[in-house]
Short mmCIF file of C-alpha atoms and ligand atoms in Angstrom, two decimals:
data_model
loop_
_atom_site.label_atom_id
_atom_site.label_comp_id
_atom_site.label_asym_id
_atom_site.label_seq_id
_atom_site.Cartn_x
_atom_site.Cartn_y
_atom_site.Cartn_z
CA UNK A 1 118.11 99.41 127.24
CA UNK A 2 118.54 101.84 124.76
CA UNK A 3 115.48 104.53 123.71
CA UNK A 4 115.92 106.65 120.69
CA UNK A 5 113.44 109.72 120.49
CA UNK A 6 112.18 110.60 117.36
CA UNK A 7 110.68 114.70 117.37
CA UNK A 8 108.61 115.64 115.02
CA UNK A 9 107.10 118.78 115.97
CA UNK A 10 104.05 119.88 117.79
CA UNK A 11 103.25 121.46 121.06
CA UNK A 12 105.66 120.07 123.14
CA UNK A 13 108.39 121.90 121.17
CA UNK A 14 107.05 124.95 120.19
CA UNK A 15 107.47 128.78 121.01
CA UNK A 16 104.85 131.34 121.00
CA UNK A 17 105.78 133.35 117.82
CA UNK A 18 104.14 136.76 116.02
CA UNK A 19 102.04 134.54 113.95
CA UNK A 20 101.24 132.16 116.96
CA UNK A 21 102.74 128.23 118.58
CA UNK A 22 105.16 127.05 116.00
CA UNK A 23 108.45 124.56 116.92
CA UNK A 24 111.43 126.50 117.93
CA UNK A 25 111.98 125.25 121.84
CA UNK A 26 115.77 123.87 122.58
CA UNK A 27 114.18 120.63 122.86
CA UNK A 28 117.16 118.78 122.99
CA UNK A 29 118.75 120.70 126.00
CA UNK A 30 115.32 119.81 127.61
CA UNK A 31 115.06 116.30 126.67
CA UNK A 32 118.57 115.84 129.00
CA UNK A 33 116.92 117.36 131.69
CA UNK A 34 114.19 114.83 131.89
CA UNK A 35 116.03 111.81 130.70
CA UNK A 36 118.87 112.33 133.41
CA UNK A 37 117.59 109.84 136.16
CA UNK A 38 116.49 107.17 133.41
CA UNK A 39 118.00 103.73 133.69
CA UNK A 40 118.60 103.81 129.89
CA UNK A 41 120.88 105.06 127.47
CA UNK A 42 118.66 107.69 125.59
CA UNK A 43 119.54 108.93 122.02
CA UNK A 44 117.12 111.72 120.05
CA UNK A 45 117.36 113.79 116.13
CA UNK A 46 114.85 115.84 114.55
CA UNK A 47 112.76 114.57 111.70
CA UNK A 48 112.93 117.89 109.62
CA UNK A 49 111.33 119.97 108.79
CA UNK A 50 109.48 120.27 112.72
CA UNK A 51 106.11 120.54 111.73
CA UNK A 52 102.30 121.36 113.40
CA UNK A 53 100.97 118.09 113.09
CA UNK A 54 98.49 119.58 111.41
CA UNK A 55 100.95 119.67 108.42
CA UNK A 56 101.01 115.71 108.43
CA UNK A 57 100.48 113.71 105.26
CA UNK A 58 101.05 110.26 104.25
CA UNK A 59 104.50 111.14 103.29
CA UNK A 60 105.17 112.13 106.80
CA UNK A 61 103.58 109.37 108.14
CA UNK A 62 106.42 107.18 106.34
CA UNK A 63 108.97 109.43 106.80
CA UNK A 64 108.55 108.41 110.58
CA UNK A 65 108.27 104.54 109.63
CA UNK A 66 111.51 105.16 107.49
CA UNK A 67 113.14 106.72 110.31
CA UNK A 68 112.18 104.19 113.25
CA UNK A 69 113.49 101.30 110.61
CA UNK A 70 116.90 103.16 109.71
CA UNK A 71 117.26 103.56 113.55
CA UNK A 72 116.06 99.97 114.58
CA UNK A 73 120.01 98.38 115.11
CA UNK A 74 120.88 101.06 117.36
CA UNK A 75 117.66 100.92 119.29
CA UNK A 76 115.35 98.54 121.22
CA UNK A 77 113.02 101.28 121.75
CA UNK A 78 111.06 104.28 120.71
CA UNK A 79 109.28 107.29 121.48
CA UNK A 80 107.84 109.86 118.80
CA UNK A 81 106.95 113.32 119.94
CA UNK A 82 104.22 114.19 118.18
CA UNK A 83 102.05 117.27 117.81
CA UNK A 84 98.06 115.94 119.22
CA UNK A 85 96.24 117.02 116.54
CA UNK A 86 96.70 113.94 114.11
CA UNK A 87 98.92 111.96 116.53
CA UNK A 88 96.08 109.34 116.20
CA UNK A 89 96.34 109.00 112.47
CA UNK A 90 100.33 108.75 112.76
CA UNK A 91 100.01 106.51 115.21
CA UNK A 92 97.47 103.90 113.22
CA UNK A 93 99.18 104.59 110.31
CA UNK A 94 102.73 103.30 112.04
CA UNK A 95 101.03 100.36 113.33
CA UNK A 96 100.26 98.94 110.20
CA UNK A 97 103.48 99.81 107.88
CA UNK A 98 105.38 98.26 111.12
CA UNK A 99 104.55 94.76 111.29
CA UNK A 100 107.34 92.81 111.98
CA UNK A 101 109.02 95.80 113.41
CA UNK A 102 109.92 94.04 116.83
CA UNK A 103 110.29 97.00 118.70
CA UNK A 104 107.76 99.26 120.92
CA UNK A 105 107.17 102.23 119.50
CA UNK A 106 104.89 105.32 121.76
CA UNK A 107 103.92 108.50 120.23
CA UNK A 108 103.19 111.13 122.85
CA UNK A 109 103.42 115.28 123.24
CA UNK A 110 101.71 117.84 125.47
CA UNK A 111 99.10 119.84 125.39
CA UNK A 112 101.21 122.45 126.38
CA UNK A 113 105.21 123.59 125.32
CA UNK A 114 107.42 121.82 127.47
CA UNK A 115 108.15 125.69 128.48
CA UNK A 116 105.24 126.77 129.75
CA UNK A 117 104.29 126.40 133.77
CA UNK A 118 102.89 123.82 134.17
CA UNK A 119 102.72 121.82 131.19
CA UNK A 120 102.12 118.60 130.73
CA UNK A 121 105.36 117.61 128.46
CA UNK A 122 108.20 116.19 131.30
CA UNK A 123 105.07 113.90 133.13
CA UNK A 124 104.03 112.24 129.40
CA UNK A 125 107.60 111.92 127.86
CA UNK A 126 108.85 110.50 131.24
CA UNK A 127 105.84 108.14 130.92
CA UNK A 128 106.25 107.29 127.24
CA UNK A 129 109.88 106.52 127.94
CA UNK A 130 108.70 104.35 130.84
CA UNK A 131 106.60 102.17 128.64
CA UNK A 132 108.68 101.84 125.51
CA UNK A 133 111.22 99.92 128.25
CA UNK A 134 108.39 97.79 129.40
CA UNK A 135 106.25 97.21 126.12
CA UNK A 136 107.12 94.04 124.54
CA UNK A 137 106.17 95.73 120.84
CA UNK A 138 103.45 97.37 119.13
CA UNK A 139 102.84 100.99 118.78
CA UNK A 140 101.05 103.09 121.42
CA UNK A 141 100.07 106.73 122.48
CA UNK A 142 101.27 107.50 125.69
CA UNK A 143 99.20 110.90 127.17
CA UNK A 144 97.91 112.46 130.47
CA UNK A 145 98.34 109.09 131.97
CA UNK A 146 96.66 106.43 129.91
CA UNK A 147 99.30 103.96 127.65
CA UNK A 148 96.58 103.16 124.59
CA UNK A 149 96.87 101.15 121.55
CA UNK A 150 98.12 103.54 119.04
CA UNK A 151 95.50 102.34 116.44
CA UNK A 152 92.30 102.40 118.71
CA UNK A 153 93.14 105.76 119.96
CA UNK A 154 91.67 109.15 119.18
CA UNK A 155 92.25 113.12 120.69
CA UNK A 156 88.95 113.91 122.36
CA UNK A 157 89.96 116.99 123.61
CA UNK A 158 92.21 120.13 122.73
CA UNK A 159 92.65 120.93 125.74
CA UNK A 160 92.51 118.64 128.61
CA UNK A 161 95.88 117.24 130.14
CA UNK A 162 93.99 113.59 129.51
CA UNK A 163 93.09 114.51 125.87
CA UNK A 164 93.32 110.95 124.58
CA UNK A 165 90.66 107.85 124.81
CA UNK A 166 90.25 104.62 123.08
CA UNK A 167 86.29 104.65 123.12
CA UNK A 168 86.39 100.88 121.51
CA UNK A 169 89.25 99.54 123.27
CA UNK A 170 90.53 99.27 126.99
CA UNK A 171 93.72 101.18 127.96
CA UNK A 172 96.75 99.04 127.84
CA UNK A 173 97.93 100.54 131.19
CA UNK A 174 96.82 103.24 133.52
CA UNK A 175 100.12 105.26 134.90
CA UNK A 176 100.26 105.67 138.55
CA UNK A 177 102.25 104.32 141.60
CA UNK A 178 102.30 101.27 140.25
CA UNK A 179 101.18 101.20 136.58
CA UNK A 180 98.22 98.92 136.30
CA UNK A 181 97.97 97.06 133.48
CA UNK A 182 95.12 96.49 132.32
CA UNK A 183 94.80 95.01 128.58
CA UNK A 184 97.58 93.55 126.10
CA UNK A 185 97.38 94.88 122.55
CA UNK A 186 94.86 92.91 120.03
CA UNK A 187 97.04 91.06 117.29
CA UNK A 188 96.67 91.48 113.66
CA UNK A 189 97.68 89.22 110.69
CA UNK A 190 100.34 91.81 109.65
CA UNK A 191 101.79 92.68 106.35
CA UNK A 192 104.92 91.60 105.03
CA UNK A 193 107.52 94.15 103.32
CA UNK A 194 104.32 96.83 102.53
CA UNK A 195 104.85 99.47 100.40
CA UNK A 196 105.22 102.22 101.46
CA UNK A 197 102.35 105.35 101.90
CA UNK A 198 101.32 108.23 99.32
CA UNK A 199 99.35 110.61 99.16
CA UNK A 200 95.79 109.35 98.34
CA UNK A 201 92.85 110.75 97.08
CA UNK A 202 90.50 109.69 100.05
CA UNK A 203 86.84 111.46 99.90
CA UNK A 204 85.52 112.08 103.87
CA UNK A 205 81.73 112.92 103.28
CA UNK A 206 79.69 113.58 106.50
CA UNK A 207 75.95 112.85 106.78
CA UNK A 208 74.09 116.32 107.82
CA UNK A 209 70.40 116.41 108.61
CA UNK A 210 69.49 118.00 105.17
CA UNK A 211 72.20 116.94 102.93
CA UNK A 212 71.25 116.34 99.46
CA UNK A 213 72.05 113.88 96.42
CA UNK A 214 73.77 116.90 94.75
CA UNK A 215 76.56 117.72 97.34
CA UNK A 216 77.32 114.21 97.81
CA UNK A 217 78.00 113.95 94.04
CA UNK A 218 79.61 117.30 94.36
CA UNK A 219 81.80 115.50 97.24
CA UNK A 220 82.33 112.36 95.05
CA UNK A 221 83.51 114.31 91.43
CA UNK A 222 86.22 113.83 90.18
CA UNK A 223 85.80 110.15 91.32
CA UNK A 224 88.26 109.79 94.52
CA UNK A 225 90.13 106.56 95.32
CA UNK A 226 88.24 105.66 98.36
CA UNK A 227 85.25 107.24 99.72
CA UNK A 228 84.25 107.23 104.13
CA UNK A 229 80.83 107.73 104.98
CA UNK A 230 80.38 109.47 108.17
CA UNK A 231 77.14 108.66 108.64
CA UNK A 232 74.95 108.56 112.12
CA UNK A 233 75.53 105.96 114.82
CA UNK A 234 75.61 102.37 113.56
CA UNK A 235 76.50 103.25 109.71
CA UNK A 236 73.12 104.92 108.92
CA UNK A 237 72.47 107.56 106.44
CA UNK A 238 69.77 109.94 104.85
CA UNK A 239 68.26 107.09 102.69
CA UNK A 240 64.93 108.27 101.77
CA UNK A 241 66.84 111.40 100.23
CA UNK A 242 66.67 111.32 96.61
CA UNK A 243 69.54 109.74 94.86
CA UNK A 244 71.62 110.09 97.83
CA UNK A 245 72.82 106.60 98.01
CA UNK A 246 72.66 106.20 94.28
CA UNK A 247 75.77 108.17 94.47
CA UNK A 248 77.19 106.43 96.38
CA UNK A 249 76.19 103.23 94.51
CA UNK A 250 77.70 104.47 91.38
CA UNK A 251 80.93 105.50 93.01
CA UNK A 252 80.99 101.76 94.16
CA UNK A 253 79.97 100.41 90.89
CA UNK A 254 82.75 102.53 89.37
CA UNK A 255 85.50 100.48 91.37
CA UNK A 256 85.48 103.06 94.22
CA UNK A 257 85.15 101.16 97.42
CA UNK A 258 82.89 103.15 100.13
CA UNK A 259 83.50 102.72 103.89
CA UNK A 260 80.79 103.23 106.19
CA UNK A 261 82.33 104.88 109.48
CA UNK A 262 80.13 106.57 112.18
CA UNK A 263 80.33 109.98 113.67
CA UNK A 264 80.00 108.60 117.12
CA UNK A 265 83.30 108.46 118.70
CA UNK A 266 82.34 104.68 120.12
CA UNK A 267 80.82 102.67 117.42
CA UNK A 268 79.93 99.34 115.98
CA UNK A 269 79.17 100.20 112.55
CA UNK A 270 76.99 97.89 111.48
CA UNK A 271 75.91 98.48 107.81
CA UNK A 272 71.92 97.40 107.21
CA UNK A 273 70.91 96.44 110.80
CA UNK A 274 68.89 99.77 110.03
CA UNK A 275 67.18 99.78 107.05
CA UNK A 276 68.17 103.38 106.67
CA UNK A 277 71.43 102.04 105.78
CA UNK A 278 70.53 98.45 104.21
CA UNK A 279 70.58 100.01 100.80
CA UNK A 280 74.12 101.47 101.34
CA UNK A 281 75.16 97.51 102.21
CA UNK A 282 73.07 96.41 99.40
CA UNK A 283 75.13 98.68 96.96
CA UNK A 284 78.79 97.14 98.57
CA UNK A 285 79.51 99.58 100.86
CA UNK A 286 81.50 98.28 103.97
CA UNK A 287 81.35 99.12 107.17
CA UNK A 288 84.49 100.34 109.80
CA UNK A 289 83.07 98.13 112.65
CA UNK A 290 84.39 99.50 115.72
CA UNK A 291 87.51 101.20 114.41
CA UNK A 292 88.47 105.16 115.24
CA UNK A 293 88.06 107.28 112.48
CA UNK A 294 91.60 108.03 112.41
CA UNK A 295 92.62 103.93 112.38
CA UNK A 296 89.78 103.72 109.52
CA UNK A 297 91.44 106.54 107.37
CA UNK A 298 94.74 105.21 107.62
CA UNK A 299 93.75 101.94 107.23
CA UNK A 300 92.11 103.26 103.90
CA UNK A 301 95.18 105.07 102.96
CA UNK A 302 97.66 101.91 103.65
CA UNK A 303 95.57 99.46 101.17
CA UNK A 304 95.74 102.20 98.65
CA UNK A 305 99.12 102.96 99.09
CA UNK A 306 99.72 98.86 98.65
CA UNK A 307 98.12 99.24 95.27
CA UNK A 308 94.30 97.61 96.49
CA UNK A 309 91.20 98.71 94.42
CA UNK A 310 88.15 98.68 94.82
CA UNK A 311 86.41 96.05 96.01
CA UNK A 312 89.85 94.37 97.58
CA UNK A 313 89.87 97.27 99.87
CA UNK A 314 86.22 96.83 101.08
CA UNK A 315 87.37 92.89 101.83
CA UNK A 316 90.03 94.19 104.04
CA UNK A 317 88.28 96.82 106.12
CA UNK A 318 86.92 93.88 108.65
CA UNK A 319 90.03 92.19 109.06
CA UNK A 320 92.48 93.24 111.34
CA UNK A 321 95.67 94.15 109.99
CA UNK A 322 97.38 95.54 113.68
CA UNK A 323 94.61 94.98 115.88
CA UNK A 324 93.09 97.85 115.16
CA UNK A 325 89.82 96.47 114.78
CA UNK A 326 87.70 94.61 116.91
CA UNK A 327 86.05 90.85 115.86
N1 LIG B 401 98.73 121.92 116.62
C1 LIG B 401 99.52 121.09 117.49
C2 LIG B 401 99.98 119.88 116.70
O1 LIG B 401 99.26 118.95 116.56
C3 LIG B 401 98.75 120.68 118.68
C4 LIG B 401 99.53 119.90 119.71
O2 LIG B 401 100.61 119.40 119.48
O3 LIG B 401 99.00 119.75 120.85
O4 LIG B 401 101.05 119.85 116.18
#
């Protein structure tokens, strides 16, 4: 078996600085430390520049994809470290640009530098090296001892050792003495040879008790490429506020397609079983189903990137590219 680790920044390798936590930590030296007792030949490099995940964009996100797939021959599996804050969106955004990628691939980090006493970094990379040897494929997040689908998961807390969930989805595996495994990863029909991501123009506008027609069409100008709706619960908005889903309507009208994602971390979007949102549905917007808002923007973000419009965005929201979406 041979792991390669892919770092990338975030907690696990960073040093408190003047100006704060920023990557600096030998973790290389550290890495050997951990990965001395494995039954597997363990390589790892940098993906420069080390960055707070916070930093991420879609160019990141494929500068990981490009790095797994230039690694792939000497490798049957991988671990990213990963700074929390956007693992999720890394993680989604990996599932679907690696398809037919044949290889597990789990994202993990810490909470806290693999420095500090009692941090959480040796216990999750140990882990995360532990299931890339016994994970057929797919991409997962691997933290505070949960192994989740990397496209159903989401950080739910910035602080706690178990800061990860998959509200929609059951863990794949629960870590303990044995692991029990508890789920295999949902399929997806895939995409062949996509291209890869840029940097879209992706409008996030969330519903506020109060919000008027006039932000929204502040939000929503110049037109972006895609718009998400956080709206309430099961995809509803502010309807009976003047013009407010007009503007949305003439986003849609305009070619922009408008997904309808909810603020609740577990939710089955549902657009027009309310009729708060039934003119929202009646106008084309689409709704997320039961996906995480992180697996929803990247989703978003990977149609664009493949050159989708419009309303051929809004037909592919439903359907499960990775699994990342329930039926
Ligand atoms: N700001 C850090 C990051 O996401 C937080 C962490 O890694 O826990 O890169």
């Amino acid at each position: 078996m041979r792991i390669h680790v892919l770092y990338t920044g975030g907690t696990i390798g960073m040093t408190l600085t003047a100006r704060g936590l920023a990557p600096g930590a030998d973790l290389h030296g550290w890495l050997e430390g951990v990965t001395a007792n494995i039954d597997a030949r363990v390589t790892a490099s940098d993906l420069e520049p080390l960055i707070d995940s916070s930093m991420a964009t879609p160019e990141s996100w494929q500068a990981i994809v490009d790095e797994l797939r230039a690694r792939r021959a000497g490798a049957n599996a991988f671990v990213v470290l990963h700074g929390t804050d956007t693992m999720a969106f890394s993680a989604a955004a990996a599932s679907f640009a690696l398809g037919g990628f044949d290889a597990p691939v789990v994202f993990t980090g810490s909470q806290l530098p693999l420095g500090a006493a009692g941090s959480d970094a040796a216990a999750n990379v140990s882990h995360a090296l532990e299931a890339a040897a016994r994970q057929p494929g797919g991409v997962s997040v691997c933290f505070g001892g949960l192994l989740l689908c990397g496209n159903r998961a989401t950080k739910a807390s910035s602080w706690a050792f178990d800061g990860f969930t998959s509200p929609s989805a059951a863990p794949l595996a629960r870590i303990g003495a044995p692991w029990q495994w508890l789920s295999a990863p949902a399929a997806g029909c895939g995409w062949s040879d996509p291209a890869p991501y840029r940097r879209c123009d992706i409008a996030v506008v969330t519903m506020t008790p109060g919000i008027t027609a006039a932000r929204v069409r502040a939000a929503l100008s110049p037109a972006p490429e895609a718009v998400i709706v956080r709206a309430y619960g099961a995809g509803n908005v502010p309807s009976s506020e003047p013009g407010l889903v007009d503007a949305f309507a003439q986003a849609i009208e305009a070619g922009v397609p408008v997904i309808v994602a909810s603020q609740c971390p577990q939710a089955a979007v549902e657009v027009g079983r309310y009729a708060a949102s039934d003119e929202l549905g009646r106008a084309g917007a689409v709704g997320a189903g039961d996906m995480t808002f992180e697996a929803a923007f990247a989703k978003t973000a990977f149609l664009l990137s493949q050159g989708l419009r419009g309303a051929e965005v809004a037909a592919w929201i439903p359907r499960p590219i990775a699994g990342e979406i329930g039926e």
